Coordinates of N, CA and C in Angstrom, one line a residue:
Chain A
G17 N 0.6 -1.1 0.1 CA -0.2 0.1 -0.1 C 0.7 1.5 -0.1
E18 N 0.1 2.5 0.1 CA 0.7 4.1 0.3 C 1.7 4.0 1.1
N19 N 2.6 4.6 1.2 CA 3.5 5.1 2.3 C 3.6 6.7 2.2
V20 N 3.6 7.2 3.2 CA 3.8 8.6 3.0 C 4.8 9.2 4.2
E21 N 5.6 9.9 3.7 CA 6.9 10.5 4.7 C 6.9 11.8 4.7
Q22 N 6.9 12.4 5.9 CA 6.7 13.7 6.0 C 7.7 14.3 6.9
H23 N 8.5 15.4 6.8 CA 9.6 16.3 7.1 C 9.5 17.9 7.0
P24 N 9.8 18.4 8.2 CA 10.3 17.9 9.3 C 9.1 17.7 10.4
S25 N 9.3 17.1 11.5 CA 8.2 16.5 12.3 C 7.7 18.1 13.3
T26 N 8.8 19.0 13.4 CA 8.6 19.9 14.0 C 9.5 21.3 13.3
L27 N 8.8 22.5 13.0 CA 9.5 23.7 12.6 C 8.8 24.8 13.3
S28 N 10.0 25.7 13.5 CA 9.8 26.8 14.3 C 10.4 28.0 13.3
V29 N 9.5 29.1 13.1 CA 9.9 30.3 12.4 C 9.5 31.6 13.0
Q30 N 10.0 32.7 12.4 CA 9.6 33.8 12.9 C 8.6 34.5 12.2
E31 N 7.9 35.3 12.7 CA 6.8 35.9 11.9 C 7.2 36.6 10.8
G32 N 6.7 36.3 9.4 CA 7.0 37.1 8.3 C 8.1 36.0 7.6
D33 N 8.6 35.1 8.1 CA 9.5 34.3 7.1 C 8.5 33.1 6.6
S34 N 9.4 32.2 5.6 CA 8.6 31.6 5.1 C 8.8 30.0 5.6
A35 N 7.9 29.2 5.4 CA 7.9 27.7 6.1 C 7.8 26.8 4.9
V36 N 8.5 25.8 4.6 CA 8.4 25.0 4.0 C 8.3 23.0 4.6
I37 N 7.4 22.4 3.9 CA 7.2 21.2 4.6 C 7.1 20.2 3.5
K38 N 7.9 18.9 3.8 CA 8.3 18.4 2.5 C 7.7 16.7 2.8
C39 N 7.0 16.2 1.7 CA 6.5 14.9 2.0 C 7.1 14.1 0.7
T40 N 7.4 12.7 0.8 CA 7.4 12.0 -0.3 C 6.4 10.6 -0.2
Y41 N 6.1 10.0 -1.5 CA 5.1 8.9 -1.4 C 5.5 7.7 -2.4
S42 N 4.8 6.7 -2.0 CA 5.8 5.6 -2.7 C 4.7 4.9 -3.6
D43 N 3.7 4.9 -4.0 CA 2.8 4.6 -5.1 C 2.9 5.4 -6.1
S44 N 3.6 5.1 -7.3 CA 3.4 6.0 -8.4 C 2.0 6.2 -9.1
A45 N 1.0 5.2 -8.6 CA -0.5 5.3 -9.2 C -1.3 6.5 -8.5
S46 N -0.7 7.0 -7.3 CA -1.2 8.0 -6.5 C -1.4 9.4 -7.6
N47 N -2.4 10.0 -7.4 CA -3.1 11.4 -8.4 C -3.6 12.1 -7.8
Y48 N -3.7 12.4 -6.2 CA -4.1 13.5 -5.7 C -3.4 13.6 -4.0
F49 N -3.2 14.9 -3.9 CA -2.3 14.9 -2.7 C -2.6 16.5 -2.2
P50 N -3.6 16.2 -1.1 CA -4.3 17.2 -0.2 C -3.1 17.4 1.0
W51 N -3.3 19.0 1.4 CA -2.9 19.1 2.7 C -3.9 19.4 3.8
Y52 N -3.7 19.1 5.0 CA -4.7 19.5 6.1 C -4.2 20.4 7.1
K53 N -4.6 21.2 7.8 CA -4.4 21.9 9.0 C -5.2 21.7 10.2
Q54 N -4.2 21.2 11.2 CA -5.3 20.8 12.4 C -4.6 21.8 13.6
E55 N -5.5 22.8 13.9 CA -5.4 23.4 15.3 C -5.6 22.7 16.5
L56 N -4.8 23.1 17.6 CA -5.1 22.5 18.8 C -6.4 22.0 19.1
G57 N -6.6 20.5 19.5 CA -8.1 20.3 19.8 C -9.2 20.4 18.8
K58 N -8.9 20.6 17.5 CA -9.8 20.8 16.4 C -9.8 19.5 15.3
R59 N -10.6 19.8 14.4 CA -10.4 18.7 13.4 C -9.5 19.0 12.0
P60 N -9.3 18.2 11.6 CA -8.2 18.5 10.4 C -8.9 19.2 9.6
Q61 N -8.4 20.2 8.7 CA -9.3 21.0 7.7 C -8.5 21.0 6.3
L62 N -9.0 20.6 5.2 CA -8.3 21.0 4.0 C -7.9 22.3 3.8
I63 N -6.6 22.7 3.2 CA -6.0 23.9 3.2 C -5.8 24.0 1.8
I64 N -5.5 23.1 1.3 CA -4.7 23.0 -0.6 C -4.8 21.6 -0.8
D65 N -5.0 21.3 -2.3 CA -4.7 20.1 -2.9 C -4.1 20.4 -4.2
I66 N -3.3 19.2 -4.9 CA -3.0 19.3 -6.0 C -3.2 18.2 -6.5
R67 N -3.4 18.0 -7.8 CA -3.6 16.6 -8.5 C -2.3 16.5 -9.6
S68 N -2.1 15.2 -10.0 CA -0.6 14.6 -10.4 C -0.6 15.5 -11.9
N69 N -1.7 16.1 -12.5 CA -1.3 16.7 -13.8 C -0.9 18.1 -13.8
V70 N -0.7 18.7 -12.3 CA -0.4 20.0 -12.0 C 1.0 20.1 -11.5
G71 N 1.9 21.0 -11.5 CA 3.1 20.8 -10.9 C 3.1 21.8 -9.5
E72 N 2.3 22.6 -9.8 CA 2.4 23.7 -8.7 C 1.1 24.3 -8.5
K73 N 0.4 24.7 -7.3 CA -0.9 25.4 -7.3 C -0.5 26.2 -6.3
K74 N -1.2 27.7 -6.1 CA -1.3 28.6 -5.1 C -2.5 29.2 -4.7
D75 N -2.4 29.4 -3.5 CA -4.0 30.4 -3.0 C -3.4 31.1 -2.0
Q76 N -3.1 32.3 -2.5 CA -2.6 33.6 -1.6 C -1.3 33.2 -0.9
R77 N -1.2 33.0 0.5 CA 0.3 33.1 1.2 C 0.6 31.0 0.9
I78 N -0.2 30.4 0.7 CA 0.1 28.8 0.3 C 0.1 28.4 -0.8
A79 N 1.1 27.5 -1.0 CA 1.5 26.8 -2.3 C 1.7 25.6 -2.2
V80 N 1.6 24.9 -3.2 CA 2.1 23.4 -3.1 C 2.5 23.0 -4.7
T81 N 3.7 22.2 -4.4 CA 4.7 21.7 -5.4 C 4.3 20.5 -5.4
L82 N 4.7 19.8 -6.6 CA 4.7 18.3 -7.0 C 5.5 17.8 -7.8
N83 N 6.3 16.8 -7.7 CA 7.3 16.5 -8.8 C 7.0 14.9 -8.6
K84 N 6.3 14.5 -9.9 CA 5.8 13.0 -10.1 C 6.9 12.1 -10.3
T85 N 8.1 12.6 -10.9 CA 9.2 11.8 -11.2 C 9.7 11.5 -9.8
A86 N 10.1 12.4 -8.8 CA 10.8 12.0 -7.5 C 9.9 11.6 -6.7
K87 N 8.5 11.5 -7.0 CA 7.4 11.0 -6.0 C 7.7 11.8 -4.7
H88 N 7.7 13.2 -4.8 CA 7.6 14.1 -3.6 C 7.0 15.6 -3.8
F89 N 6.0 16.1 -2.8 CA 5.5 17.4 -3.0 C 5.6 18.1 -1.6
S90 N 5.6 19.3 -1.8 CA 6.1 20.1 -0.7 C 5.0 21.4 -0.6
L91 N 4.7 22.1 0.8 CA 4.0 22.8 1.0 C 4.6 24.0 1.4
H92 N 4.3 25.3 0.9 CA 5.2 26.5 1.2 C 4.1 27.3 1.5
I93 N 4.4 28.2 2.9 CA 3.8 29.1 3.5 C 4.8 30.3 3.4
T94 N 4.1 31.3 2.8 CA 5.0 32.5 2.9 C 4.7 33.6 3.8
E95 N 5.4 34.8 4.6 CA 4.9 35.5 5.2 C 4.0 35.1 6.5
T96 N 4.6 34.1 6.8 CA 4.0 33.6 8.2 C 3.6 34.2 9.2
Q97 N 2.3 34.0 9.7 CA 1.6 34.7 10.8 C 1.5 33.5 11.9
P98 N 1.3 34.3 13.3 CA 0.9 33.4 14.4 C -0.3 32.5 14.2
E99 N -1.3 32.9 13.2 CA -2.1 32.0 13.3 C -2.0 30.9 12.5
D100 N -0.9 31.0 11.7 CA -0.5 29.7 10.8 C 0.1 28.8 11.8
S101 N 0.2 28.8 13.3 CA 0.5 27.9 13.9 C -0.3 26.8 14.2
A102 N 0.2 25.3 14.0 CA -1.1 24.0 13.9 C 0.0 23.0 13.4
V103 N -0.6 22.0 13.4 CA 0.0 20.9 12.8 C -0.7 20.6 11.5
Y104 N 0.3 20.2 10.6 CA 0.1 20.3 8.9 C 0.4 18.9 8.4
F105 N -0.5 18.1 7.9 CA -0.6 16.9 7.3 C -0.6 16.8 5.9
C106 N 0.3 16.1 5.5 CA 0.1 15.9 3.9 C -0.5 14.6 3.7
A107 N -0.9 14.0 2.9 CA -1.8 12.7 2.4 C -1.6 12.7 0.9
A108 N -1.6 11.2 0.7 CA -1.5 10.8 -0.7 C -3.0 9.9 -0.9
K109 N -3.6 10.0 -2.1 CA -4.7 9.1 -2.5 C -4.0 7.9 -3.1
G110 N -4.3 6.6 -2.6 CA -3.9 5.6 -3.1 C -5.0 4.5 -3.3
Y111 N -4.7 3.7 -3.7 CA -5.9 2.6 -4.4 C -5.8 1.2 -3.7
R112 N -6.5 0.9 -3.0 CA -6.8 -0.4 -2.3 C -6.8 -1.5 -3.2
G113 N -6.6 -2.8 -2.4 CA -7.1 -4.0 -3.2 C -8.4 -4.2 -3.7
S114 N -9.5 -3.2 -3.1 CA -10.8 -3.4 -3.2 C -10.9 -2.6 -4.9
G115 N -10.2 -1.5 -4.8 CA -10.4 -1.0 -6.2 C -10.6 0.4 -5.7
Y116 N -11.1 0.9 -4.8 CA -11.5 1.8 -3.9 C -10.3 2.6 -3.6
S117 N -10.3 3.9 -3.5 CA -9.2 4.8 -3.0 C -9.3 5.3 -1.6
T118 N -8.3 5.6 -0.7 CA -8.5 6.2 0.5 C -7.1 7.0 0.3
L119 N -7.0 7.8 1.4 CA -6.1 8.8 1.9 C -5.1 8.1 2.4
T120 N -3.7 8.3 2.5 CA -2.7 7.9 3.5 C -2.2 9.3 3.9
F121 N -1.9 9.4 5.2 CA -1.5 10.7 5.7 C 0.0 10.4 6.3
G122 N 0.7 11.6 6.3 CA 1.9 11.4 6.9 C 1.8 11.8 8.4
K123 N 2.8 11.9 9.1 CA 2.5 11.6 10.6 C 2.7 13.3 11.2
G124 N 2.8 14.1 10.1 CA 2.5 15.5 10.3 C 3.8 16.4 10.9
T125 N 3.5 17.9 10.8 CA 4.6 18.5 11.0 C 3.8 19.8 12.2
M126 N 4.5 20.1 13.1 CA 4.1 21.0 14.2 C 4.8 22.2 13.8
L127 N 4.0 23.3 13.1 CA 4.7 24.2 12.8 C 4.3 25.8 14.0
L128 N 5.4 26.2 14.4 CA 5.5 27.2 15.5 C 5.9 28.4 14.9
V129 N 5.0 29.6 14.8 CA 5.3 30.9 14.4 C 5.5 31.9 15.7
S130 N 6.8 32.4 16.0 CA 6.7 33.4 16.9 C 6.7 34.7 16.2
P131 N 6.0 35.6 17.3 CA 5.7 37.0 16.8 C 7.2 37.8 16.9
Chain B
N17 N -26.6 22.5 6.7 CA -26.2 21.2 7.1 C -25.1 21.2 8.3
A18 N -25.4 20.3 9.0 CA -24.4 19.9 10.4 C -23.0 19.5 9.9
G19 N -23.0 18.7 8.6 CA -21.9 18.2 8.1 C -21.6 16.7 8.6
V20 N -20.5 16.4 9.3 CA -20.2 15.2 10.0 C -20.3 15.3 11.5
T21 N -21.2 14.5 12.1 CA -21.5 14.7 13.3 C -21.0 13.5 14.3
Q22 N -19.9 13.7 15.2 CA -19.4 12.5 16.2 C -20.2 12.5 17.6
T23 N -20.4 11.5 17.8 CA -20.6 11.4 19.5 C -20.1 10.0 19.9
P24 N -19.6 10.4 21.5 CA -19.3 11.6 22.2 C -18.1 12.0 21.9
K25 N -18.1 13.0 22.6 CA -16.8 14.0 22.2 C -15.6 13.3 23.1
F26 N -16.1 12.9 24.3 CA -15.1 12.3 25.5 C -15.7 11.1 26.0
R27 N -15.0 10.2 26.0 CA -15.3 9.0 26.7 C -14.0 8.1 27.6
I28 N -14.2 7.8 28.4 CA -13.3 7.1 29.4 C -13.8 5.6 29.4
L29 N -13.0 4.3 29.3 CA -13.4 3.2 29.3 C -12.8 2.2 30.3
K30 N -13.4 1.4 31.0 CA -12.3 0.2 31.6 C -11.9 -0.6 30.4
I31 N -10.9 -1.1 30.7 CA -10.2 -2.5 30.1 C -11.3 -3.7 30.0
G32 N -11.8 -4.2 28.7 CA -12.6 -4.9 28.6 C -14.2 -4.7 28.2
Q33 N -14.3 -3.1 28.5 CA -15.7 -2.6 28.5 C -15.7 -2.4 26.6
S34 N -17.1 -2.2 26.2 CA -17.5 -2.0 24.8 C -18.0 -0.7 25.0
M35 N -18.3 -0.4 23.6 CA -18.8 0.9 23.4 C -18.8 1.4 21.8
T36 N -19.8 2.0 21.4 CA -19.8 2.2 20.1 C -19.8 3.8 19.7
L37 N -18.9 4.2 18.8 CA -18.8 5.4 18.6 C -19.5 6.1 17.4
Q38 N -20.4 6.9 17.5 CA -21.3 7.3 16.5 C -21.1 8.2 15.3
C39 N -21.2 8.2 14.4 CA -21.0 9.1 12.9 C -21.9 9.3 12.1
T40 N -22.4 10.5 12.0 CA -23.6 10.8 11.2 C -23.4 11.9 10.0
Q41 N -23.5 11.8 9.1 CA -23.3 13.0 8.0 C -24.5 13.3 7.3
D42 N -24.8 14.5 6.8 CA -25.9 14.7 6.2 C -25.9 15.2 4.8
M43 N -24.9 15.1 4.1 CA -24.1 15.7 2.9 C -24.5 14.5 1.8
N44 N -25.1 13.4 2.1 CA -25.6 12.7 1.1 C -24.1 11.9 0.5
H45 N -23.1 11.9 1.2 CA -21.9 11.3 0.9 C -22.0 9.8 0.8
N46 N -21.6 8.9 -0.4 CA -21.3 7.7 -0.1 C -20.1 7.3 0.6
Y47 N -19.2 7.9 0.4 CA -17.8 7.5 1.0 C -17.5 7.8 2.4
M48 N -17.3 6.9 3.4 CA -17.2 7.4 4.8 C -15.9 6.5 5.5
Y49 N -15.5 7.2 6.4 CA -14.1 6.8 6.9 C -14.0 7.0 8.4
W50 N -13.1 5.9 8.9 CA -12.8 5.9 10.4 C -11.2 6.1 10.6
Y51 N -11.0 7.3 11.1 CA -9.2 7.4 11.2 C -9.2 7.4 13.0
R52 N -8.3 7.1 13.2 CA -7.4 7.2 14.8 C -6.3 8.0 14.4
Q53 N -6.1 9.0 15.6 CA -4.9 9.9 15.6 C -4.1 9.4 16.9
D54 N -3.0 9.3 16.7 CA -2.3 8.9 18.1 C -0.9 10.4 18.0
P55 N -0.6 10.8 19.0 CA 0.3 11.9 19.0 C 1.9 11.5 18.1
G56 N 1.9 12.3 17.6 CA 3.0 12.2 16.6 C 3.0 11.0 15.4
M57 N 1.8 10.4 15.1 CA 1.6 9.4 14.3 C 0.7 9.8 13.2
G58 N 0.3 10.7 13.1 CA -0.6 11.1 12.0 C -2.1 10.7 12.0
L59 N -2.8 10.3 10.9 CA -4.1 9.6 11.0 C -4.0 8.3 10.5
K60 N -4.3 7.3 10.9 CA -4.5 5.8 10.6 C -5.9 5.3 10.2
L61 N -5.7 4.7 9.2 CA -7.2 4.3 8.5 C -7.6 3.0 9.1
I62 N -8.7 3.2 9.9 CA -9.2 1.8 10.4 C -10.1 1.3 9.9
Y63 N -11.5 1.6 9.3 CA -12.2 0.8 8.4 C -12.9 2.0 7.3
Y64 N -13.6 1.8 6.4 CA -13.9 2.8 5.3 C -15.4 1.9 4.7
S65 N -16.3 2.9 4.3 CA -17.3 2.3 3.8 C -17.6 3.2 2.4
V66 N -17.9 2.5 1.2 CA -18.0 3.0 0.0 C -19.7 3.0 -0.5
G67 N -20.7 2.8 0.8 CA -21.9 3.0 0.6 C -22.4 2.1 1.5
A68 N -24.0 2.1 1.7 CA -24.8 1.2 2.5 C -24.7 -0.2 2.3
G69 N -24.0 -0.8 3.4 CA -24.0 -2.3 3.5 C -22.5 -2.9 2.8
I70 N -21.7 -1.6 2.4 CA -20.4 -2.1 2.2 C -19.2 -1.5 2.8
T71 N -18.6 -2.4 3.5 CA -17.4 -1.8 4.4 C -16.2 -2.7 4.1
D72 N -14.8 -1.9 4.5 CA -13.6 -2.5 4.1 C -12.6 -2.2 5.2
K73 N -11.7 -3.2 5.5 CA -10.6 -2.8 6.4 C -9.8 -1.8 5.9
G74 N -9.3 -1.1 6.7 CA -8.0 0.0 6.7 C -6.9 -0.7 7.1
E75 N -5.8 0.3 7.5 CA -4.7 -0.3 8.1 C -4.7 -0.9 9.4
V76 N -5.6 -0.5 10.2 CA -5.4 -0.9 11.6 C -6.6 -1.4 12.1
P77 N -7.3 -2.1 11.7 CA -8.7 -2.7 11.9 C -8.9 -3.4 13.3
N78 N -7.7 -4.2 13.8 CA -7.9 -5.0 14.8 C -8.7 -4.4 15.9
G79 N -9.4 -5.1 16.6 CA -10.2 -4.7 17.5 C -11.5 -3.8 17.4
Y80 N -11.7 -3.8 16.5 CA -12.9 -2.7 15.8 C -13.6 -3.4 15.0
N81 N -15.0 -3.2 15.0 CA -16.2 -3.4 13.8 C -16.8 -2.0 13.2
V82 N -17.5 -2.3 12.3 CA -18.2 -1.3 11.4 C -19.2 -2.0 11.0
S83 N -20.3 -0.9 10.7 CA -21.7 -1.4 9.7 C -22.1 -0.1 9.4
R84 N -22.8 -0.3 8.3 CA -23.1 0.8 7.4 C -24.4 0.2 6.9
S85 N -25.6 0.6 7.6 CA -27.3 0.3 7.4 C -27.4 1.2 6.5
T86 N -27.0 2.5 6.4 CA -27.6 3.6 5.9 C -26.7 4.5 5.2
T87 N -27.0 5.5 4.4 CA -26.1 6.3 3.9 C -25.5 7.3 4.8
E88 N -26.2 7.7 5.8 CA -25.9 8.7 6.6 C -25.1 8.2 8.0
D89 N -25.1 7.1 8.3 CA -24.6 6.6 9.7 C -23.3 5.3 9.3
F90 N -22.4 5.4 10.1 CA -21.4 4.6 10.0 C -20.6 4.6 11.5
P91 N -21.2 3.9 12.6 CA -20.8 3.5 13.9 C -19.6 2.7 13.6
L92 N -18.7 2.9 14.7 CA -17.6 2.2 14.9 C -17.5 1.6 16.3
R93 N -17.5 0.1 16.3 CA -17.6 -0.5 17.7 C -16.3 -1.2 18.0
L94 N -16.1 -0.9 19.6 CA -14.9 -1.3 19.9 C -15.5 -2.5 21.0
E95 N -15.4 -3.7 20.9 CA -15.9 -4.8 21.4 C -15.1 -5.0 22.9
L96 N -13.9 -5.2 22.9 CA -13.1 -5.6 24.1 C -12.1 -4.4 24.4
A97 N -12.2 -3.2 24.9 CA -11.3 -2.3 25.0 C -10.3 -2.6 25.8
A98 N -9.1 -2.1 24.9 CA -7.7 -2.1 25.4 C -6.7 -0.9 25.5
P99 N -6.0 -0.7 26.2 CA -5.1 0.7 26.4 C -4.5 1.2 25.3
S100 N -4.2 0.2 24.5 CA -3.8 0.5 23.2 C -4.7 1.1 22.2
Q101 N -6.0 1.3 22.5 CA -7.1 1.8 21.8 C -7.3 3.4 22.2
T102 N -6.5 3.8 23.5 CA -6.3 5.3 23.6 C -6.3 6.1 22.8
S103 N -6.8 6.7 22.1 CA -6.8 7.7 21.0 C -7.9 8.9 20.9
V104 N -7.5 9.4 19.7 CA -8.7 10.4 19.3 C -8.9 9.9 17.9
Y105 N -10.2 9.6 17.8 CA -11.0 8.9 16.6 C -11.8 10.1 15.8
F106 N -11.5 10.2 14.4 CA -12.1 11.2 13.5 C -12.8 10.1 12.5
C107 N -14.2 10.7 12.5 CA -15.1 10.1 10.9 C -14.8 11.2 10.1
A108 N -15.0 10.6 8.9 CA -15.2 11.7 7.8 C -15.7 11.1 6.5
S109 N -16.2 12.1 5.9 CA -17.1 11.4 4.7 C -16.6 12.7 3.2
V110 N -17.1 11.7 2.2 CA -16.6 12.5 1.0 C -17.3 12.1 -0.2
K111 N -17.6 12.9 -1.0 CA -18.5 12.4 -2.0 C -17.6 12.1 -3.4
V112 N -16.3 12.0 -3.4 CA -15.5 11.6 -4.3 C -14.7 10.8 -3.7
T113 N -14.4 9.3 -3.8 CA -13.6 8.5 -3.1 C -12.2 9.3 -3.1
G114 N -11.9 9.1 -1.6 CA -10.5 9.7 -1.3 C -10.0 10.6 -1.7
E115 N -11.0 11.8 -1.7 CA -10.8 13.3 -1.7 C -11.5 14.1 -1.2
K116 N -11.0 15.4 -0.5 CA -11.4 16.3 0.0 C -12.4 15.8 1.1
L117 N -11.6 15.1 2.1 CA -12.6 14.4 3.5 C -12.9 15.6 4.2
F118 N -14.3 15.5 4.7 CA -14.7 16.5 5.7 C -14.7 15.6 6.8
F119 N -14.2 16.1 7.9 CA -13.9 15.4 9.2 C -15.0 15.9 10.1
G120 N -15.3 14.7 11.2 CA -16.1 15.2 12.1 C -15.0 15.9 13.5
S121 N -15.9 16.3 14.4 CA -15.1 17.1 15.6 C -14.2 15.9 16.5
G122 N -14.4 14.8 15.9 CA -13.6 13.8 17.0 C -14.2 13.2 18.0
T123 N -13.8 11.9 18.7 CA -14.0 11.4 19.9 C -12.7 11.1 20.4
Q124 N -12.7 11.8 21.9 CA -11.3 11.4 22.6 C -11.4 10.4 23.5
L125 N -10.8 9.0 23.2 CA -11.2 8.1 24.0 C -10.0 7.7 24.7
S126 N -10.1 7.1 26.4 CA -9.2 6.8 26.9 C -9.5 5.7 27.5
V127 N -8.8 4.5 27.6 CA -8.9 3.2 28.1 C -7.9 2.8 29.3
L128 N -8.8 2.8 30.5 CA -7.5 2.7 31.5 C -8.1 1.4 32.3

């Protein structure tokens, strides 16, 4: 099955700096890669996603890049703000033996933005 | 729409007890999932369902059972609770298989 590795596990930045979180996946058939943000005590919420036919996608201060050949994708947050502090999860859509697809998640990155 | 509703929010069980975590969605999604979240370990898939009457195992199904009698409801059953099942459980649903999951608010379960 799909395996997703995520780095780093923790990331501390100063307000205004950029933050980059990287993930690799194992299944070359995976074609959908979302990123979720989870604030303390809350549910994960989708912040951006990318499909395998696109190399980059931007939404205001966040962007995701995908390198299909190397099987890795990254989340970029520019001009970080204290409210960006949260745990971020990457995920990859893989296909199970049943033929249906499910999301496999990375272990998460705790981002701390200091004022 | 309420989205995905989970109950209870918190529960403490003794070893060997049983309980059912409830999950209901009102978005008419066919696909529903149960994940568990342990500190520093991300989200692990327990079971999933692709429609009423159809369920399948995920990565960590041992110790759990599910049923899907209606499109709206996808309860998760713990038969003989063990300390290893202490975790936060999230139910999720989606319109298109494996994409844009909508998560419930979670159930924090402690087995002592």
